[in-house]
C-alpha atoms as a printed R data frame, in Angstrom:
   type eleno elety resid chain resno       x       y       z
1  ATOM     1    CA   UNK     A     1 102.071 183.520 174.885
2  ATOM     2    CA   UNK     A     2 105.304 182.841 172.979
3  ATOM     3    CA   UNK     A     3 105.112 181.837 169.301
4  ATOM     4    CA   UNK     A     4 106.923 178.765 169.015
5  ATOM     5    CA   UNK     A     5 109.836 179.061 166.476
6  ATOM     6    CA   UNK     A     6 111.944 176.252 165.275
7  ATOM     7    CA   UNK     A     7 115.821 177.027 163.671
8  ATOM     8    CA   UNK     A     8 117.099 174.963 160.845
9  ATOM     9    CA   UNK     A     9 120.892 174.707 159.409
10 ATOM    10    CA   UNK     A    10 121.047 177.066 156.535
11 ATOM    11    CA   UNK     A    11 123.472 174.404 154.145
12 ATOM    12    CA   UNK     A    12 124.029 171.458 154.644
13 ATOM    13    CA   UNK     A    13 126.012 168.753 152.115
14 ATOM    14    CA   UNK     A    14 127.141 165.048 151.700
15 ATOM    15    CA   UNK     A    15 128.145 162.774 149.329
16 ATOM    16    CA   UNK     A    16 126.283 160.080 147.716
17 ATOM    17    CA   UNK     A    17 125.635 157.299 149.872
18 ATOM    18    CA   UNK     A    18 127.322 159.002 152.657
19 ATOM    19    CA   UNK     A    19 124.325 159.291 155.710
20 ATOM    20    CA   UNK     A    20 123.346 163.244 156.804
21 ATOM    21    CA   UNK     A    21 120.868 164.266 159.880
22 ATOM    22    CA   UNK     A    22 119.231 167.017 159.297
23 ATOM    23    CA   UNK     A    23 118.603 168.627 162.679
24 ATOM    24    CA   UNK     A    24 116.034 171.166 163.658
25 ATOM    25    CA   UNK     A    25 115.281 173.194 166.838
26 ATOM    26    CA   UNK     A    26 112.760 174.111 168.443
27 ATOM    27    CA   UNK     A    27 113.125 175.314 171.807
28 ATOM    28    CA   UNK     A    28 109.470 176.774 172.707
29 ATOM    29    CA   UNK     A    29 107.930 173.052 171.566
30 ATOM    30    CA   UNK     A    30 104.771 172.222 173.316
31 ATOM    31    CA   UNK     A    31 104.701 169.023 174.528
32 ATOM    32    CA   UNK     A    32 101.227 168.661 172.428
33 ATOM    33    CA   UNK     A    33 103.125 169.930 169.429
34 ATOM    34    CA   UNK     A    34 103.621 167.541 166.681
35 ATOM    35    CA   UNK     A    35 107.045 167.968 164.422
36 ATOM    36    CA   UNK     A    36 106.586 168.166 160.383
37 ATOM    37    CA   UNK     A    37 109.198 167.583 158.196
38 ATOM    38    CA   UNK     A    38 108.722 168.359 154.406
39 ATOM    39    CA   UNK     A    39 110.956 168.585 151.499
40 ATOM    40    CA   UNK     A    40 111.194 170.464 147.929
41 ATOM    41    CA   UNK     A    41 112.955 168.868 145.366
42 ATOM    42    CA   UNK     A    42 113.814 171.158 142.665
43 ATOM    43    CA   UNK     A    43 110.758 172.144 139.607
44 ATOM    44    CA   UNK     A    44 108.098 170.221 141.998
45 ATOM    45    CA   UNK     A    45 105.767 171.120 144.807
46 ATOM    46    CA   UNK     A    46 107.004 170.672 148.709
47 ATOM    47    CA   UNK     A    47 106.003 167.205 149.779
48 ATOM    48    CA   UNK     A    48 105.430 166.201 152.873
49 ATOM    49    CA   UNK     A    49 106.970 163.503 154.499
50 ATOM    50    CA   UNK     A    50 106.225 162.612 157.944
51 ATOM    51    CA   UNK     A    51 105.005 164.072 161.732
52 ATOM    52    CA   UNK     A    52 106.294 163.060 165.013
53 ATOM    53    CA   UNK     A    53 105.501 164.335 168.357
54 ATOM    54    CA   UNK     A    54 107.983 161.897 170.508
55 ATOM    55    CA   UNK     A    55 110.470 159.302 170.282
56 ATOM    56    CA   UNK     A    56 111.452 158.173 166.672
57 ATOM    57    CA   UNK     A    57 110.187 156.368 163.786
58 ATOM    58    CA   UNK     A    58 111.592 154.833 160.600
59 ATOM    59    CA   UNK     A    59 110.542 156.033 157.338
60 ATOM    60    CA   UNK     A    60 110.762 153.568 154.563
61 ATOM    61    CA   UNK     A    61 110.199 155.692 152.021
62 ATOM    62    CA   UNK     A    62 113.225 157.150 152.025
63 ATOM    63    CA   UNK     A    63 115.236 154.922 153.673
64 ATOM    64    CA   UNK     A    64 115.534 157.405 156.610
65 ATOM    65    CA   UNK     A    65 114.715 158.141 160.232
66 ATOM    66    CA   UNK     A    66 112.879 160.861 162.495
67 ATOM    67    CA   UNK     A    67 113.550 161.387 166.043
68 ATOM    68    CA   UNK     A    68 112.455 163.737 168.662
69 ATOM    69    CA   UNK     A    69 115.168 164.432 171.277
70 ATOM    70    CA   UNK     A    70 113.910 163.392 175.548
71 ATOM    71    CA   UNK     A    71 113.731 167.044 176.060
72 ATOM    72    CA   UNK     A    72 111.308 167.990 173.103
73 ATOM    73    CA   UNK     A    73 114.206 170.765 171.919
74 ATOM    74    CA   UNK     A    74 115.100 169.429 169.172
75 ATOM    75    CA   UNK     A    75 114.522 166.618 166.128
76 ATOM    76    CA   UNK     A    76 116.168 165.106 163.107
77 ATOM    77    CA   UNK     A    77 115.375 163.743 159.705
78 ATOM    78    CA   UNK     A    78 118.199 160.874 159.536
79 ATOM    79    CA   UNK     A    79 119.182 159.882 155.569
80 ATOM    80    CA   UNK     A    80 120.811 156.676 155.883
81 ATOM    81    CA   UNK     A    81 121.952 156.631 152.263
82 ATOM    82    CA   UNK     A    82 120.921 159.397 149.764
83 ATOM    83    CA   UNK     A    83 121.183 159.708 146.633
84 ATOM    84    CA   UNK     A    84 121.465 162.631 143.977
85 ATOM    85    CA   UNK     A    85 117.782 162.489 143.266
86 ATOM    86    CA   UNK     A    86 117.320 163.301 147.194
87 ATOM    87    CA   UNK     A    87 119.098 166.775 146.891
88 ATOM    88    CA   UNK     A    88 116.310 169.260 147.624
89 ATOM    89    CA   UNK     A    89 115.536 171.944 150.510
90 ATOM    90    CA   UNK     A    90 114.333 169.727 153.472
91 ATOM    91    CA   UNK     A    91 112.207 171.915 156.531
92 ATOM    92    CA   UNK     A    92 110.539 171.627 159.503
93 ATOM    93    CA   UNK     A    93 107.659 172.531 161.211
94 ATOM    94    CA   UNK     A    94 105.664 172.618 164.513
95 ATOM    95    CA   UNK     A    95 101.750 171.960 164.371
């Protein structure tokens, strides 16, 4: 059996206010496999933010978006607007 194994941008950047999508692969994805996208802001614990297996779904919280691609290959964490206090290492992960 394969491990599944998901591949991440190692930088990305924007400006304040300026949108980013922060894509992830994950080729080997299951179609049982659920996607989990966390983040680490700097001097605090990772947090989590959100699972999806399929489609998308909005996220409130921080004025953002997750979406699984029709193939199951890939997903992204969609920042509509961030700001300087949402600068941190963002990752995903299958489960």
């Amino acid at each position: 059996m394969a491990r599944a194994q998901v591949q991440q941008e190692p930088r990305l950047e924007t400006t304040e206010g300026t949108g980013i999508n922060i894509s992830c692969s994950h080729p080997n994805k299951r179609i049982q496999d659920s996607i989990h996208f966390y983040r680490h802001l700097p001097d605090r614990a990772p947090e989590f933010l959100a699972l999806i297996a399929r489609g998308s779904k909005e996220l409130s919280d921080i004025a953002g978006q997750l979406w699984v691609s029709a193939d199951h290959r890939s997903s992204a964490l969609w920042l509509r607007q961030p700001r300087r206090g949402d600068a941190a290492v963002y990752y995903c992960a299958l489960g």
